[in-house]
Coordinates of C-alpha atoms in Angstrom, one line a residue:
M149 CA -72.7 -88.0 49.4
E150 CA -72.3 -86.0 52.7
S151 CA -68.6 -85.5 51.9
Q152 CA -69.5 -84.2 48.4
Q153 CA -72.0 -81.8 49.9
E154 CA -69.4 -80.5 52.4
F155 CA -66.9 -80.0 49.5
V156 CA -69.5 -78.0 47.6
L157 CA -70.4 -75.8 50.6
Q158 CA -66.7 -75.2 51.4
S159 CA -65.9 -74.4 47.7
I160 CA -68.7 -71.9 47.6
E161 CA -67.5 -70.1 50.7
E162 CA -63.8 -70.1 49.7
Q163 CA -64.4 -69.0 46.1
D164 CA -67.0 -66.4 47.0
I165 CA -69.6 -67.9 44.7
R166 CA -72.8 -65.8 44.8
F167 CA -75.3 -67.9 42.9
I168 CA -75.9 -71.6 42.3
R169 CA -77.9 -72.6 39.2
L170 CA -79.8 -75.9 39.6
W171 CA -80.3 -77.5 36.3
F172 CA -82.6 -80.2 35.0
T173 CA -84.4 -81.0 31.7
D174 CA -87.9 -81.4 30.5
I175 CA -89.1 -84.3 28.4
L176 CA -88.1 -82.7 25.1
G177 CA -84.6 -81.9 26.4
H178 CA -85.0 -78.2 27.1
L179 CA -82.7 -77.0 29.9
K180 CA -84.5 -75.7 33.0
S181 CA -82.8 -73.7 35.8
V182 CA -83.6 -72.3 39.2
V183 CA -81.1 -70.1 41.0
V184 CA -80.4 -70.4 44.8
S185 CA -78.2 -68.3 47.0
P186 CA -75.4 -69.9 49.0
A187 CA -77.4 -69.4 52.2
E188 CA -80.1 -71.7 50.9
L189 CA -77.9 -74.4 49.5
E190 CA -77.5 -76.5 52.7
S191 CA -81.3 -76.7 53.0
A192 CA -81.5 -77.6 49.3
F193 CA -79.2 -80.5 49.8
E194 CA -81.4 -81.8 52.7
E195 CA -84.9 -81.0 51.5
G196 CA -84.5 -80.0 47.8
V197 CA -86.1 -77.0 46.1
G198 CA -89.9 -77.3 45.5
F199 CA -91.5 -76.2 42.2
D200 CA -94.6 -76.7 40.2
G201 CA -94.0 -79.8 38.2
S202 CA -97.2 -79.4 36.2
S203 CA -95.7 -76.3 34.6
V204 CA -92.8 -78.3 33.1
Q205 CA -93.6 -80.1 29.9
G206 CA -94.5 -83.7 30.6
F207 CA -93.5 -83.7 34.2
A208 CA -96.8 -84.0 36.2
R209 CA -100.5 -83.5 36.2
I210 CA -102.0 -80.6 38.0
S211 CA -103.0 -82.9 40.9
E212 CA -99.3 -84.0 41.3
A213 CA -97.8 -80.5 40.9
D214 CA -95.6 -80.6 44.0
T215 CA -92.2 -81.8 42.9
I216 CA -88.7 -81.3 44.3
A217 CA -85.4 -80.6 42.6
L218 CA -82.6 -82.4 44.6
P219 CA -79.1 -81.1 43.7
D220 CA -76.5 -83.7 42.8
P221 CA -73.3 -82.5 44.5
S222 CA -71.1 -84.7 42.2
T223 CA -72.0 -82.4 39.3
F224 CA -70.9 -79.1 41.0
Q225 CA -68.9 -76.9 38.6
L226 CA -68.0 -73.2 38.5
M227 CA -69.6 -71.4 35.5
P228 CA -66.9 -70.2 33.2
F229 CA -68.5 -66.8 32.5
D230 CA -71.5 -64.6 33.1
E231 CA -72.1 -62.1 30.3
E232 CA -74.0 -59.6 32.4
E233 CA -71.9 -59.5 35.5
P234 CA -68.5 -61.3 34.9
E235 CA -67.2 -60.3 38.3
V236 CA -70.0 -62.2 40.1
K237 CA -69.1 -65.9 40.3
A238 CA -71.8 -68.6 39.7
A239 CA -71.8 -72.4 39.8
R240 CA -74.2 -75.1 38.6
M241 CA -75.4 -78.5 39.7
F242 CA -77.7 -81.0 38.0
C243 CA -80.7 -82.1 39.9
D244 CA -82.7 -85.3 40.3
I245 CA -86.4 -84.7 40.4
V246 CA -88.2 -86.4 43.3
L247 CA -91.7 -86.4 44.8
P248 CA -92.4 -85.1 48.3
D249 CA -92.0 -88.6 49.8
G250 CA -88.5 -88.8 48.4
Q251 CA -89.3 -91.3 45.6
P252 CA -87.9 -90.6 42.1
M253 CA -90.2 -88.8 39.7
F254 CA -90.6 -91.3 36.9
S255 CA -91.0 -88.5 34.3
D256 CA -87.5 -87.1 35.1
P257 CA -85.4 -87.9 32.0
R258 CA -82.3 -88.2 34.2
H259 CA -84.1 -90.9 36.2
I260 CA -85.2 -92.7 33.0
L261 CA -81.6 -93.0 31.9
R262 CA -80.3 -93.9 35.3
H263 CA -82.9 -96.7 35.4
Q264 CA -81.5 -98.2 32.2
V265 CA -78.0 -97.9 33.6
E266 CA -79.1 -99.8 36.8
L267 CA -80.6 -102.5 34.6
A268 CA -77.3 -102.8 32.8
A269 CA -75.5 -103.1 36.1
D270 CA -77.8 -105.9 37.1
D271 CA -76.4 -107.8 34.1
G272 CA -72.9 -106.8 35.1
F273 CA -72.4 -104.0 32.5
T274 CA -71.4 -100.4 32.8
P275 CA -72.5 -98.5 29.6
M276 CA -69.8 -96.0 28.4
V277 CA -70.8 -93.3 25.9
S278 CA -68.8 -90.9 23.7
P279 CA -70.7 -88.5 21.3
E280 CA -69.5 -86.5 18.3
I281 CA -71.7 -83.4 18.4
E282 CA -72.2 -81.4 15.2
F283 CA -73.7 -78.0 15.1
Y284 CA -73.7 -74.8 12.9
L285 CA -72.4 -71.3 13.6
Y286 CA -74.3 -68.6 11.8
T287 CA -75.4 -65.0 11.7
D288 CA -78.9 -63.9 10.7
N289 CA -80.8 -60.9 9.5
G290 CA -82.5 -60.2 12.8
D291 CA -86.0 -61.1 11.6
P292 CA -87.4 -64.0 13.6
A293 CA -90.4 -64.3 11.3
H294 CA -88.3 -64.6 8.1
P295 CA -84.8 -65.5 9.2
I296 CA -82.0 -65.6 6.7
L297 CA -79.1 -67.7 8.0
T298 CA -75.6 -67.0 6.9
P299 CA -72.8 -69.4 7.8
T300 CA -69.9 -67.9 9.7
D301 CA -67.3 -69.3 7.3
N302 CA -66.8 -70.9 3.9
G303 CA -64.9 -74.0 5.2
G304 CA -65.3 -77.7 4.4
Y305 CA -64.2 -80.9 6.1
F306 CA -61.1 -80.4 8.3
D307 CA -60.5 -77.0 6.7
Q308 CA -58.7 -74.2 8.5
A309 CA -61.5 -72.0 7.2
S310 CA -60.7 -68.7 5.6
N311 CA -63.2 -65.8 5.9
N312 CA -64.1 -67.0 9.4
V313 CA -66.3 -64.7 11.5
A314 CA -65.5 -66.6 14.7
P315 CA -61.9 -67.9 14.2
K316 CA -61.2 -68.6 17.9
F317 CA -64.6 -70.2 18.6
R318 CA -63.7 -73.9 18.9
R319 CA -60.6 -73.1 21.0
Q320 CA -62.7 -71.0 23.4
A321 CA -65.5 -73.5 23.5
M322 CA -63.1 -76.4 24.4
L323 CA -61.5 -74.4 27.1
A324 CA -64.9 -73.4 28.6
L325 CA -66.0 -77.0 28.4
E326 CA -62.9 -78.3 30.1
S327 CA -63.3 -75.7 32.9
M328 CA -66.7 -77.3 33.6
G329 CA -65.4 -80.8 33.7
V330 CA -66.5 -81.8 30.2
V331 CA -63.5 -83.6 28.7
T332 CA -63.1 -83.0 25.0
E333 CA -61.1 -85.2 22.6
F334 CA -61.2 -83.5 19.2
S335 CA -62.7 -80.5 17.3
H336 CA -62.7 -79.8 13.6
H337 CA -64.6 -78.1 10.9
E338 CA -67.3 -80.4 9.4
T339 CA -68.3 -80.8 5.7
A340 CA -70.5 -77.7 5.3
P341 CA -69.8 -73.9 5.6
G342 CA -70.3 -73.0 9.2
Q343 CA -70.6 -76.5 10.5
Q344 CA -68.5 -77.6 13.5
E345 CA -67.9 -80.8 15.4
I346 CA -66.5 -81.3 18.9
D347 CA -66.1 -84.8 20.3
L348 CA -66.4 -85.7 24.0
R349 CA -64.3 -88.3 25.7
H350 CA -66.2 -91.4 26.8
A351 CA -67.9 -91.4 30.2
E352 CA -70.6 -93.2 32.1
A353 CA -74.0 -92.7 30.4
V354 CA -75.7 -90.3 33.0
T355 CA -72.5 -88.2 33.3
M356 CA -72.3 -88.0 29.5
A357 CA -76.0 -86.9 29.2
D358 CA -75.2 -84.2 31.7
S359 CA -72.2 -83.2 29.7
V360 CA -74.2 -82.9 26.5
M361 CA -76.6 -80.5 28.2
T362 CA -73.7 -78.5 29.5
F363 CA -72.2 -78.6 26.0
R364 CA -75.2 -77.0 24.4
Y365 CA -75.3 -74.3 27.0
V366 CA -71.6 -73.5 26.8
V367 CA -71.5 -73.6 23.0
R368 CA -74.3 -71.1 22.7
Q369 CA -72.7 -68.8 25.3
V370 CA -69.3 -68.9 23.5
A371 CA -71.1 -68.2 20.2
R372 CA -72.7 -65.1 21.7
R373 CA -69.3 -63.9 23.0
N374 CA -68.2 -64.1 19.3
D375 CA -71.3 -62.2 18.1
V376 CA -72.6 -65.2 16.2
K377 CA -75.2 -67.9 17.0
A378 CA -75.1 -71.7 17.3
T379 CA -77.8 -74.1 16.4
F380 CA -78.3 -77.8 17.1
M381 CA -81.2 -78.0 14.6
P382 CA -80.8 -81.3 12.7
M383 CA -81.1 -79.8 9.2
P384 CA -81.0 -76.0 9.1
Y385 CA -79.9 -75.7 5.4
R386 CA -81.6 -77.4 2.5
D387 CA -78.5 -78.1 0.5
A388 CA -76.0 -78.9 3.3
A389 CA -75.3 -81.7 5.6
G390 CA -77.4 -82.2 8.7
S391 CA -76.1 -82.1 12.2
A392 CA -75.8 -85.5 13.9
M393 CA -74.7 -86.7 17.3
H394 CA -72.9 -89.9 16.3
T395 CA -72.7 -91.8 19.5
H396 CA -70.0 -94.4 20.4
L397 CA -71.1 -97.0 23.0
S398 CA -69.4 -99.9 24.8
L399 CA -70.2 -102.0 27.7
F400 CA -67.6 -102.7 30.4
E401 CA -67.6 -105.6 32.9
G402 CA -65.4 -104.1 35.6
S403 CA -62.2 -103.0 33.7
D404 CA -62.9 -105.4 30.8
N405 CA -64.5 -104.2 27.6
A406 CA -67.4 -106.7 26.9
F407 CA -67.4 -105.7 23.2
H408 CA -63.8 -106.9 22.6
D409 CA -62.8 -110.3 21.2
P410 CA -59.2 -110.5 20.0
D411 CA -60.0 -113.6 18.0
D412 CA -62.8 -112.1 15.9
E413 CA -62.2 -110.7 12.5
F414 CA -63.4 -107.2 13.6
S415 CA -62.5 -107.7 17.3
L416 CA -66.2 -107.9 18.1
S417 CA -67.5 -110.2 20.9
E418 CA -70.8 -112.1 20.8
T419 CA -72.0 -109.6 23.3
A420 CA -71.3 -106.7 20.9
R421 CA -73.0 -108.5 18.0
H422 CA -76.1 -109.1 20.1
F423 CA -76.1 -105.5 21.2
I424 CA -75.8 -104.2 17.6
A425 CA -78.6 -106.6 16.5
G426 CA -80.8 -105.2 19.3
V427 CA -80.2 -101.6 18.2
L428 CA -81.0 -102.4 14.6
A429 CA -84.1 -104.4 15.4
H430 CA -85.7 -101.6 17.5
A431 CA -84.3 -98.4 15.9
P432 CA -87.4 -97.7 13.8
E433 CA -89.7 -97.8 16.8
L434 CA -87.3 -95.7 18.9
S435 CA -86.8 -93.0 16.2
V436 CA -89.3 -90.6 18.0
V437 CA -86.7 -90.3 20.7
T438 CA -83.5 -90.4 18.7
N439 CA -85.0 -88.1 16.1
Q440 CA -87.7 -86.1 17.8
W441 CA -88.4 -83.2 15.4
P442 CA -90.1 -83.0 12.0
N443 CA -86.9 -81.4 10.8
S444 CA -85.0 -84.5 12.0
Y445 CA -86.3 -86.5 9.1
K446 CA -85.1 -84.1 6.5
R447 CA -81.6 -85.0 7.7
I448 CA -82.4 -88.7 7.4
I449 CA -83.8 -88.4 3.9
F450 CA -81.5 -85.8 2.4
G451 CA -78.6 -85.4 4.8
D452 CA -75.1 -86.5 3.7
E453 CA -74.1 -89.8 5.3
A454 CA -77.2 -90.0 7.4
P455 CA -78.6 -93.6 7.8
T456 CA -81.7 -94.4 5.8
A457 CA -82.1 -98.1 6.9
A458 CA -81.5 -100.3 9.9
T459 CA -78.1 -101.7 8.8
W460 CA -74.6 -102.2 10.2
G461 CA -71.3 -102.0 8.6
V462 CA -67.6 -102.1 9.2
S463 CA -66.2 -98.6 8.6
N464 CA -69.4 -97.9 6.6
R465 CA -70.6 -94.4 7.3
S466 CA -73.9 -94.9 5.5
A467 CA -74.9 -97.6 8.0
L468 CA -77.0 -97.0 11.1
V469 CA -74.4 -98.8 13.3
R470 CA -70.8 -98.5 12.2
V471 CA -67.9 -100.5 13.7
P472 CA -64.8 -98.3 13.6
T473 CA -61.6 -100.1 12.6
Y474 CA -59.2 -97.7 14.2
R475 CA -57.0 -99.7 16.7
L476 CA -58.7 -103.0 16.3
T477 CA -56.4 -104.7 18.7
K478 CA -56.8 -102.2 21.5
E479 CA -59.4 -103.6 23.9
E480 CA -60.5 -100.3 25.5
S481 CA -61.2 -98.8 22.0
R482 CA -63.6 -101.5 20.8
R483 CA -67.0 -99.8 20.5
V484 CA -69.9 -99.3 18.1
E485 CA -71.0 -96.0 16.6
V486 CA -74.8 -95.3 16.4
R487 CA -75.3 -92.8 13.6
N488 CA -79.0 -92.0 13.5
I489 CA -79.1 -89.9 16.7
D490 CA -79.2 -86.2 15.9
S491 CA -78.0 -83.1 17.7
G492 CA -81.5 -82.0 18.6
C493 CA -82.4 -85.0 20.8
N494 CA -82.9 -85.2 24.5
P495 CA -79.6 -87.1 25.4
Y496 CA -81.1 -88.8 28.5
L497 CA -83.9 -90.4 26.5
A498 CA -81.8 -91.1 23.4
F499 CA -79.0 -92.8 25.4
A500 CA -81.6 -94.7 27.4
A501 CA -83.4 -96.0 24.2
V502 CA -80.2 -97.2 22.5
I503 CA -78.9 -98.9 25.7
A504 CA -82.2 -100.6 26.3
A505 CA -82.4 -101.9 22.7
G506 CA -78.9 -103.2 22.9
L507 CA -79.5 -104.9 26.3
K508 CA -82.6 -106.6 24.9
G509 CA -80.5 -107.9 22.0
I510 CA -78.0 -109.4 24.5
K511 CA -80.6 -110.9 26.8
E512 CA -82.6 -112.5 24.0
G513 CA -79.6 -113.4 21.8
Y514 CA -80.6 -111.5 18.7
E515 CA -78.6 -112.7 15.7
L516 CA -76.6 -110.2 13.5
D517 CA -76.6 -110.5 9.7
D518 CA -73.6 -109.9 7.6
P519 CA -72.4 -106.3 7.5
A520 CA -73.5 -104.0 4.7
E521 CA -70.8 -103.0 2.2
D522 CA -72.9 -100.8 -0.1
N523 CA -73.5 -97.1 0.2
I524 CA -77.0 -97.6 1.7
S525 CA -78.1 -94.0 1.0
E526 CA -77.6 -94.6 -2.8
L527 CA -79.8 -97.7 -2.9
S528 CA -83.4 -97.4 -4.0
R529 CA -86.1 -98.4 -1.6
H530 CA -86.7 -101.5 -3.7
E531 CA -83.0 -102.4 -3.5
R532 CA -82.9 -102.0 0.2
R533 CA -86.0 -104.2 0.7
A534 CA -84.6 -106.8 -1.6
M535 CA -81.4 -106.9 0.5
G536 CA -83.5 -107.3 3.7
Y537 CA -82.9 -103.8 5.1
E538 CA -85.7 -102.2 7.0
D539 CA -86.1 -98.5 6.3
L540 CA -86.0 -96.0 9.1
P541 CA -89.0 -93.7 9.4
R542 CA -89.0 -90.9 6.8
S543 CA -91.2 -88.5 8.8
L544 CA -92.2 -87.8 12.4
D545 CA -95.7 -89.1 11.4
H546 CA -94.1 -92.4 10.3
A547 CA -92.0 -92.5 13.5
L548 CA -95.0 -91.9 15.7
R549 CA -97.0 -94.7 14.1
K550 CA -94.0 -97.0 14.8
A551 CA -93.7 -95.7 18.4
E552 CA -97.4 -96.2 19.2
K553 CA -96.9 -100.0 18.7
S554 CA -93.7 -100.2 20.7
E555 CA -93.8 -102.1 23.9
L556 CA -90.1 -101.5 24.4
L557 CA -90.4 -97.7 24.2
A558 CA -93.3 -97.8 26.6
D559 CA -91.2 -99.8 29.0
I560 CA -88.2 -97.5 28.7
L561 CA -90.2 -94.3 29.2
G562 CA -92.9 -95.4 31.6
E563 CA -96.6 -95.0 31.0
H564 CA -96.8 -91.3 31.8
V565 CA -93.9 -90.1 29.7
F566 CA -94.8 -92.5 26.8
E567 CA -98.3 -91.1 26.6
Y568 CA -97.2 -87.5 27.0
L569 CA -94.5 -87.8 24.3
L570 CA -96.9 -89.3 21.8
R571 CA -99.5 -86.7 22.5
A572 CA -97.1 -83.8 22.3
K573 CA -95.4 -85.0 19.2
W574 CA -98.7 -85.7 17.4
Q575 CA -99.7 -82.1 18.2
E576 CA -96.4 -80.9 16.9
W577 CA -96.7 -82.9 13.7
H578 CA -100.3 -81.6 13.0
R579 CA -99.0 -78.0 13.5
Y580 CA -96.2 -78.7 11.1
E581 CA -98.6 -80.2 8.5
S582 CA -100.9 -77.2 8.7
Q583 CA -98.1 -74.8 7.5
I584 CA -98.4 -73.3 4.0
T585 CA -94.8 -73.2 2.8
P586 CA -93.0 -70.7 0.5
W587 CA -92.6 -73.6 -1.9
E588 CA -96.3 -74.1 -2.1
L589 CA -97.0 -70.4 -2.7
T590 CA -94.2 -70.2 -5.3
N591 CA -95.4 -73.2 -7.3
L592 CA -99.1 -73.3 -6.8
L593 CA -100.4 -69.8 -6.2
D594 CA -100.9 -69.1 -9.9
F595 CA -102.4 -72.5 -10.7

């Protein structure tokens, strides 16, 4: 750690970096930032930067307000641009949030994920994560009260879109991400006008959650440079596909992929099968984390290829867990793809939830049923039940009722975050329910 700190301090001096942004997230996944000058950074490494934790959603009660942001020097990266003063160099580091006595703050999402990674390590596993992040580019009418969203292009899946307002966007975004140490694999146009996807190369879970937060920041900044906007809202358009964050996971034991079995029909080990079974068994009760907004459930109900039930399949994109069949014989490529997570999640909590569910399946030897071969989204509810498939929650209300009874979610989040998240999300749901929608006015006003 000391050598990393010395590298950071030396880099700041050599590159004439004027400001260092210290990043962390709140419980809902909003990026928070405090800026320090180079002269204060050495002290920040030793003592951290104090702030009022009670003013950050879900962090601390007023009587526990003194909290400290401790910069992680391994996350140091030069910022690729600064719109207001491009000649002034800035860098960023993620922070761990601690208490004045140096103990981890249990409401820090980064700590919650790290704790699950440490539990996996106790069992000999290193979780590796690789998300496919979907989002929309759009322009609007400038009226925040009644926004009209217009997609930036008319493209479809894998199209080289014509009439593209931001033709160089994905290239610029990938270059900016790479400059900040976020390694990308692919980018392409998704199924709907304006919808984009950029895939990140697999990395250890905490590093990947940091990368997702960096991704959102960079994508929005590159969008602004192209005079457009980017949104990670799960379902911004009624008649278009929602934005998912399909997440590929594997567990490694040293250099060996614990999910790979060359003698299995699908190259899946027993460890992988138990992991999948754990994810399926607990997905409904964890939905409040993987799909945290009222809008998230419009994607699950109406979104194209969004999972509606806790099922798994081989190459089946309607299933909650899909087993890709690309390169079946290649050990390092054996993974499972969890498809219910959406682009509006807190990645630290979402990754922690899925890893915890999978590890529970491994520890307790959950059995995996045969893979689903049907298009699950086209089955009626009666048909799904007859086939033994448990439906995922269809609203935040339903998800919260499942979450309230979940011992696993309470264990993952800890008592403070568990209670805060339920309370905050119930308030959000009640505010959502109280809205009088344009549909109601159009159809009922003259009744």
